[in-house]
Coordinates of C-alpha atoms and ligand atoms in Angstrom, one line a residue:
X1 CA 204.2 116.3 62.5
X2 CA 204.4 113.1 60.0
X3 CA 202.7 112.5 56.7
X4 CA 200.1 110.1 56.4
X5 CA 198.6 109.1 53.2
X6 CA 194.7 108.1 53.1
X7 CA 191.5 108.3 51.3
X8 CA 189.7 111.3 52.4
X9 CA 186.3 113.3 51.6
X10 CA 187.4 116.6 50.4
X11 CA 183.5 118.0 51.4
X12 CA 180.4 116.8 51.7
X13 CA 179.1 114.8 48.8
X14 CA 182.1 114.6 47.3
X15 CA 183.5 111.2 46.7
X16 CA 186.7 109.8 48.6
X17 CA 190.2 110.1 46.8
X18 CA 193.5 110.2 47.9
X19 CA 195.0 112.5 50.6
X20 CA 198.7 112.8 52.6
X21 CA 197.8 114.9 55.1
X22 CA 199.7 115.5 59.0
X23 CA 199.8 113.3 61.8
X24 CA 201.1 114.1 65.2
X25 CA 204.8 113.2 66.3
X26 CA 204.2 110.3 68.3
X27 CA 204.5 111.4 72.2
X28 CA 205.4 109.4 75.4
X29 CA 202.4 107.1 75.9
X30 CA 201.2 106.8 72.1
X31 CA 201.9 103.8 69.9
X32 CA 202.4 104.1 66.0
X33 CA 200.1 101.7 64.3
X34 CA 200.9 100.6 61.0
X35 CA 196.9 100.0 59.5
X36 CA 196.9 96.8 57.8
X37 CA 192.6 96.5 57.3
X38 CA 190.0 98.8 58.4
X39 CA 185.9 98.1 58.3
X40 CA 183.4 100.2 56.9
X41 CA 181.1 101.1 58.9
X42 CA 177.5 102.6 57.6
X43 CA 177.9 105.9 60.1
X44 CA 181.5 106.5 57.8
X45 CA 179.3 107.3 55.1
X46 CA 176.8 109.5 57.1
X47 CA 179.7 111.5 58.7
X48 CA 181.4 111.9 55.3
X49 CA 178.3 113.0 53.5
X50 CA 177.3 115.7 56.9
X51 CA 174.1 113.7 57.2
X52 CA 174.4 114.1 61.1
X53 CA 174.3 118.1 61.1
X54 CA 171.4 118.0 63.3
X55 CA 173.8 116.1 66.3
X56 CA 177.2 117.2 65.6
X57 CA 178.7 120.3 66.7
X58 CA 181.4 120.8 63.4
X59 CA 181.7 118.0 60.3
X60 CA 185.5 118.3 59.7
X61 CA 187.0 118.2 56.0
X62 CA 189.3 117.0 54.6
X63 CA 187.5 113.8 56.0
X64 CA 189.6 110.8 56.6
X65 CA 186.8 108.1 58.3
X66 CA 187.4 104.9 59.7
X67 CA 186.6 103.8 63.1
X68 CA 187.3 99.4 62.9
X69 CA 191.1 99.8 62.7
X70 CA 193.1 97.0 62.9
X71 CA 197.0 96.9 62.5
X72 CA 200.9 95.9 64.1
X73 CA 202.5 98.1 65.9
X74 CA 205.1 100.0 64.5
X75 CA 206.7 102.4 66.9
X76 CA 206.1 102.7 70.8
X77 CA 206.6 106.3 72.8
X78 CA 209.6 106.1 75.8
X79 CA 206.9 105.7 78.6
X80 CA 204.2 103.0 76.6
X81 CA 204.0 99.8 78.6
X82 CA 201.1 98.0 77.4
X83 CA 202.3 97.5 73.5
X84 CA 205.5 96.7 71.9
X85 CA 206.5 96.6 68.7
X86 CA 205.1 93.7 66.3
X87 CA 201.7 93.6 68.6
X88 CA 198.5 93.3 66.8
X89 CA 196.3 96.1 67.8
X90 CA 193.3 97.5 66.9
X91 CA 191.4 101.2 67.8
X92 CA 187.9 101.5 67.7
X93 CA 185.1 104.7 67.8
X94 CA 187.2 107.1 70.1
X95 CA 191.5 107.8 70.7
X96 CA 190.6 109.8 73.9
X97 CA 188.1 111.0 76.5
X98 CA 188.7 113.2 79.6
X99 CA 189.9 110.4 81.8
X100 CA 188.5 112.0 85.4
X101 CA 184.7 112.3 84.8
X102 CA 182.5 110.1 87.1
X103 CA 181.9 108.3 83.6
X104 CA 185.5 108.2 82.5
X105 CA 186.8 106.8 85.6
X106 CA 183.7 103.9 85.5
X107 CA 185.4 102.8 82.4
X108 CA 182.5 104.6 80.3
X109 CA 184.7 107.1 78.0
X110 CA 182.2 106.7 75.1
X111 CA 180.0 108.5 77.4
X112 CA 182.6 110.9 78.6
X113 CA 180.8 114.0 80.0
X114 CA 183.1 116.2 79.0
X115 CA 184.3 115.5 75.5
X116 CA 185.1 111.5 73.9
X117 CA 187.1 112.0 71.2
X118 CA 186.5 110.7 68.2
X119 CA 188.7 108.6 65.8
X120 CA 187.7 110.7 62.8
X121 CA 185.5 114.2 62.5
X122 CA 186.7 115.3 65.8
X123 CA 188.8 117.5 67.3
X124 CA 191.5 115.9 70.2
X125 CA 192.5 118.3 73.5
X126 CA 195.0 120.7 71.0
X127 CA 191.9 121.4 69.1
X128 CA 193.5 119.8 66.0
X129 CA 191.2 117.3 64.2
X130 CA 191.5 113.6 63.9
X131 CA 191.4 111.1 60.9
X132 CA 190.4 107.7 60.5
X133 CA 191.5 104.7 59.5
X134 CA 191.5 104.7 55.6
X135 CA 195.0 105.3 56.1
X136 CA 198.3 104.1 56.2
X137 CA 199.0 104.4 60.1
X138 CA 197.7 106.3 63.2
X139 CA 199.3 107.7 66.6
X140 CA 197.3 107.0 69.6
X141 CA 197.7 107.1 72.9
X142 CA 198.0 103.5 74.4
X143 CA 195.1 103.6 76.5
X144 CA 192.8 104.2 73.9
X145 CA 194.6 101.0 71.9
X146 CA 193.0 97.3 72.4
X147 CA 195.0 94.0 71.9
X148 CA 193.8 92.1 68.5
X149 CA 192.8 88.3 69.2
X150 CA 195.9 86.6 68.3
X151 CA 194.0 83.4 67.0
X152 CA 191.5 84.8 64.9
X153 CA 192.4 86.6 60.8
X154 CA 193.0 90.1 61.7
X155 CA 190.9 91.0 59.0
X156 CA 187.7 89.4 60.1
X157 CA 188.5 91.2 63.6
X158 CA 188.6 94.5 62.4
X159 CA 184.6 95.2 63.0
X160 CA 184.8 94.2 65.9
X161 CA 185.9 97.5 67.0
X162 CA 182.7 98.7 65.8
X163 CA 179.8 96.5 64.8
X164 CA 181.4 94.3 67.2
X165 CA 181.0 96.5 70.7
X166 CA 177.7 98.2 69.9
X167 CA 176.3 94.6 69.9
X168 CA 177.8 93.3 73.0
X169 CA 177.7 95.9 75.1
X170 CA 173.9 95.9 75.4
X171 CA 173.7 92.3 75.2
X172 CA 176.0 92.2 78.2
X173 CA 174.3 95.1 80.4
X174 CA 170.7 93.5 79.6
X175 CA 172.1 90.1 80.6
X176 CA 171.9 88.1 77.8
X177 CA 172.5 84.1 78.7
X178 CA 171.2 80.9 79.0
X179 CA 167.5 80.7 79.7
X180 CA 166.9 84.1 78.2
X181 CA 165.2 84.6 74.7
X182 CA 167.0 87.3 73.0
X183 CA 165.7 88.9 69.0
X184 CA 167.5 90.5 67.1
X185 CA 166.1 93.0 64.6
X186 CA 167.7 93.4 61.3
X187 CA 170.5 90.9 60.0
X188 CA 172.9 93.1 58.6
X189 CA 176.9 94.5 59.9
X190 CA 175.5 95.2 63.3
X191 CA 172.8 92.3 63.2
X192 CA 175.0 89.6 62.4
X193 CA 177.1 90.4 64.7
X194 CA 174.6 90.2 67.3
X195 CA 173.5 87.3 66.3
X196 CA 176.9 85.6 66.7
X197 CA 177.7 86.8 70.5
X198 CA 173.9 86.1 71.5
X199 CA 174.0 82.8 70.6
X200 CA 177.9 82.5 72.1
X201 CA 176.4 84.2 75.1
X202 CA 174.4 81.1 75.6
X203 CA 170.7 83.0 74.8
X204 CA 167.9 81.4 72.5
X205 CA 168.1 83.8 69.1
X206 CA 165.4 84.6 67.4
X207 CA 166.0 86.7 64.2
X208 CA 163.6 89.5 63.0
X209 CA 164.2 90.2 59.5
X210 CA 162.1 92.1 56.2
X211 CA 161.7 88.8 54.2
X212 CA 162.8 85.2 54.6
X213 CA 165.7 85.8 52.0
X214 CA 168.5 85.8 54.5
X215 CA 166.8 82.4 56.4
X216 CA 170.0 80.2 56.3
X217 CA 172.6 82.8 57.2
X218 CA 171.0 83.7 60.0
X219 CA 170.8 79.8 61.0
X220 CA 174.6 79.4 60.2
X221 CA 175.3 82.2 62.2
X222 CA 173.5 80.4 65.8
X223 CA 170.4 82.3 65.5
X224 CA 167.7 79.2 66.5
X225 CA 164.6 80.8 64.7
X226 CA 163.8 83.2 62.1
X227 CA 160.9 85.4 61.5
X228 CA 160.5 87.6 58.3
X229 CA 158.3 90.9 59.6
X230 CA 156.8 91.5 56.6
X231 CA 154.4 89.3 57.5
X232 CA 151.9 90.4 60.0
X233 CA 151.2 87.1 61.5
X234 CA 154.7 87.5 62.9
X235 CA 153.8 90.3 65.7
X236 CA 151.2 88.3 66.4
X237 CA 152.0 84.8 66.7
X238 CA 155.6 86.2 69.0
X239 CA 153.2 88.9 71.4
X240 CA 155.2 89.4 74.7
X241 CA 157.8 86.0 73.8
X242 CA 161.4 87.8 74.5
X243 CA 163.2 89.6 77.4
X244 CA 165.7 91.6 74.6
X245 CA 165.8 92.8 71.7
X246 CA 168.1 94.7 70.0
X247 CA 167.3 97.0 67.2
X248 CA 169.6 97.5 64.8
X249 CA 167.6 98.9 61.9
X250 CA 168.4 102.5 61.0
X251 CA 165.4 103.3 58.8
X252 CA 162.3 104.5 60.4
X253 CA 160.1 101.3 61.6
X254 CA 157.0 101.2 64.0
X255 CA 158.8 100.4 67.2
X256 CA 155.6 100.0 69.2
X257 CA 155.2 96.8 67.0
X258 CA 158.3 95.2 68.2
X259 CA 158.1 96.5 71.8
X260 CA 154.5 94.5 72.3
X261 CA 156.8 91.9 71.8
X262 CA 158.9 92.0 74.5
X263 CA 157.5 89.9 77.7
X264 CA 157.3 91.3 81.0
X265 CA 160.1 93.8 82.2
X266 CA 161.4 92.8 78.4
X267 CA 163.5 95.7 77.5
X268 CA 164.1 97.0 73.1
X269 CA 167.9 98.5 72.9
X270 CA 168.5 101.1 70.1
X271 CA 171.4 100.8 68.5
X272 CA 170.2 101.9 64.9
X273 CA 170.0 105.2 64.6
X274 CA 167.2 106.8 61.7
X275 CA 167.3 110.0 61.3
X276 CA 164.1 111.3 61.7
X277 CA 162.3 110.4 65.2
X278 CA 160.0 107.7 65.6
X279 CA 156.9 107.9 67.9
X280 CA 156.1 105.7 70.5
X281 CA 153.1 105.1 72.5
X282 CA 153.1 104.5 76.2
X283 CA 150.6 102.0 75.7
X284 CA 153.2 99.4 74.2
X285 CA 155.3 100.3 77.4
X286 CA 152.7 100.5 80.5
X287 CA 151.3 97.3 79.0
X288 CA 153.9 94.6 80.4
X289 CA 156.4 97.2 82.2
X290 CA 158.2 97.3 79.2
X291 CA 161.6 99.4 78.5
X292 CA 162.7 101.1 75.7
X293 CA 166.6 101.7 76.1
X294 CA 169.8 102.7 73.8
X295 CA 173.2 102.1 73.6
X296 CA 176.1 103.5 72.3
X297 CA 179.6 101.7 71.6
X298 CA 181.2 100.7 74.7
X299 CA 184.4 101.3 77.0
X300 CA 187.5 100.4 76.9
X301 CA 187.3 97.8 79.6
X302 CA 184.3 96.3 78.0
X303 CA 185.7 96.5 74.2
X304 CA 188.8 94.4 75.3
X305 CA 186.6 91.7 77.3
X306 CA 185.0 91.6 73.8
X307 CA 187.5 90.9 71.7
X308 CA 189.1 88.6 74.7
X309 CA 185.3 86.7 74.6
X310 CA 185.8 86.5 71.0
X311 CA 189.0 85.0 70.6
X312 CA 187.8 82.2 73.3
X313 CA 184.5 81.6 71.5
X314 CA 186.1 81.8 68.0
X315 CA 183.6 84.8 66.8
X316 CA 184.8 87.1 64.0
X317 CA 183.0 88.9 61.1
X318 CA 181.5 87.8 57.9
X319 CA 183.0 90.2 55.9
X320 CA 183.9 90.9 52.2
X321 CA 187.9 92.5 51.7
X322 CA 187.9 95.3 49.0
X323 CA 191.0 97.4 47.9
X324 CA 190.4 101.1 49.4
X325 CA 190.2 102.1 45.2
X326 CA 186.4 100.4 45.3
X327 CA 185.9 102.6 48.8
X328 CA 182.9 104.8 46.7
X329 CA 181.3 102.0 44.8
X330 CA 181.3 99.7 48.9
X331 CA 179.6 102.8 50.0
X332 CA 177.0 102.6 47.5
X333 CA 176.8 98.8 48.2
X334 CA 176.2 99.4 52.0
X335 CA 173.5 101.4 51.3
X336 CA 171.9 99.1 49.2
X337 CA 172.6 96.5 52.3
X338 CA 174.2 94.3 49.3
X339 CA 177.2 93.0 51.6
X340 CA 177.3 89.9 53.6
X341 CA 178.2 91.5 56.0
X342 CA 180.8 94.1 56.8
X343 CA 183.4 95.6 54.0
X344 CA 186.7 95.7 55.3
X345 CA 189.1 97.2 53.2
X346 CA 193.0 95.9 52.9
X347 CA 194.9 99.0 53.5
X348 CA 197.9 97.1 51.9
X349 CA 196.2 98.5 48.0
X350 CA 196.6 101.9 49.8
Ligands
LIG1 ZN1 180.8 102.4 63.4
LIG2 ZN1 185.3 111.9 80.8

């Protein structure tokens, strides 16, 4: 074991503040990251207050979170082939799955059938836990490690391991493209992000937001229109106009509204998550063969052809860079959505 220094929740509730705390000995396949930035990302704060009781087996404390990690490599493991030293890496949502389920072996480990592991709040296959990225390094193995863009600020990257995937993942199973008219609901870490790989995709963006107050972003960004949903005439002037949308709102909002926009065979992705359920009426289904789907992260395989589509197309975050002493007072921001649009903190102020 190693000592690691971080910013941890000691329990629930309880603010972050510094931690040293053990990391494993680095084995044959892993690779030692030295952490240079990590994002923070709105399901850090649910996880580090045990707002997610209801879904998770254990919540883990201490609590190191952190799940958009972005760093050089430091040390590589005898039998690593994929990394060398001085690499610039990054590790996303999970460090390992099961690697021979039927979903594991289609490059799906974030819907491993057996166990994924998570980054942070988990526990890996010696039933120790595992800790995040608000931290000065982390040891994973080097299949669970994706290569950095190389011509993009590694900063601005970091996200993408998070807000990044859960955005283009959908976009990329539902087909997203030229000729196909694409909404996306909410314009905030996850939004934007959508926003950016729609419109790099090729599709015609449409932005669903609250209130007109975030109009030119979303233009700068490459959405082409923009529609603030507190007004009603919006859901009635855009009735069956788009074959996808992507939900990114996690409060509870009346998702039969937005799915009597979708056209025919139109299909709504979740990837917000409230946490209390939200009904829906068949009626807003049957009516135009709608779907109602949700998606969760993505692969590997698919979280490298991200960041590979990203450093072609140029496409990073909009993000704000904060020292990991303002961690509490970001969190407090994020809930108040009062970032534009991801904090990523500079692990260097560790
Ligand atoms: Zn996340
Ligand atoms: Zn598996």
């Amino acid at each position: 074991m190693s000592k690691s220094k971080g910013y941890a929740a000691s329990k629930a509730q309880e603010p972050l503040a510094p931690l040293t705390f053990e990391r494993r000995e680095p084995r044959e396949h892993d690779v030692v990251i030295d952490i240079k930035y990590c994002g923070i990302c709105h399901s850090d704060i649910h996880q580090a207050r045990n707002e997610w009781s209801d879904y998770q087996e254990e919540c883990i404390f201490p609590m190191v979170p952190g799940h958009e990690i972005a760093g050089v490599v430091k040390a590589v493991g005898g039998k690593v082939t994929k990394y060398k030293v001085g690499n610039k890496v990054g590790v996303g949502c999970f460090v390992d799955s099961c690697r021979t389920c039927a979903e594991c072996k289609r490059g799906l480990e974030q819907y491993c059938s057996v166990a994924t592991v998570w980054t942070y709040n988990a526990r890996d296959k010696e039933g120790q836990p595992t800790y995040g990225g608000y931290s000065d390094r982390i040891v994973v193995d080097e299949n669970y490690v994706l290569r950095m863009p190389e011509n993009l600020p590694l900063d601005a990257c970091a996200p993408l391991l998070c807000a990044g995937i859960t955005l283009y993942s959908p976009l990329r199973h539902w087909q997203a493209g030229p000729g196909k008219k694409v909404a996306i609901v909410g314009l905030g870490g996850l939004g934007h992000m959508g926003v950016k790989l729609a419109h790099a995709m090729g599709a015609e963006v449409t932005v669903l937001s609250q209130s007109l107050k975030k109009q030119a972003d979303a233009k700068r960004l490459g959405a082409d229109h923009f529609h603030a949903t507190q007004d009603p005439e919006t859901f009635t002037k855009l009735k069956n106009s788009f074959d996808l949308i992507i939900n990114t709102v996690a409060a509870k909002i009346d998702w039969n509204q937005y799915l009597n926009l979708l056209k025919i065979d139109g299909t709504m992705v979740l990837v917000g998550l409230p946490e209390k359920d939200v009904p829906v009426g068949a009626f807003a289904l049957t009516a135009q063969r709608r779907s109602l789907a949700g998606s969760q992260i993505g692969g590997i395989g698919e979280t490298q052809e991200m960041l590979d589509f990203c450093a072609k197309h140029g496409v990073s975050c909009d993000i704000e860079v904060i020292p990991i002493q303002k961690v509490n007072e970001a969190y407090e921001r994020v809930l108040k959505s009062d970032v534009r649009y991801r904090f990523v903190i500079d692990m260097s102020t560790l």
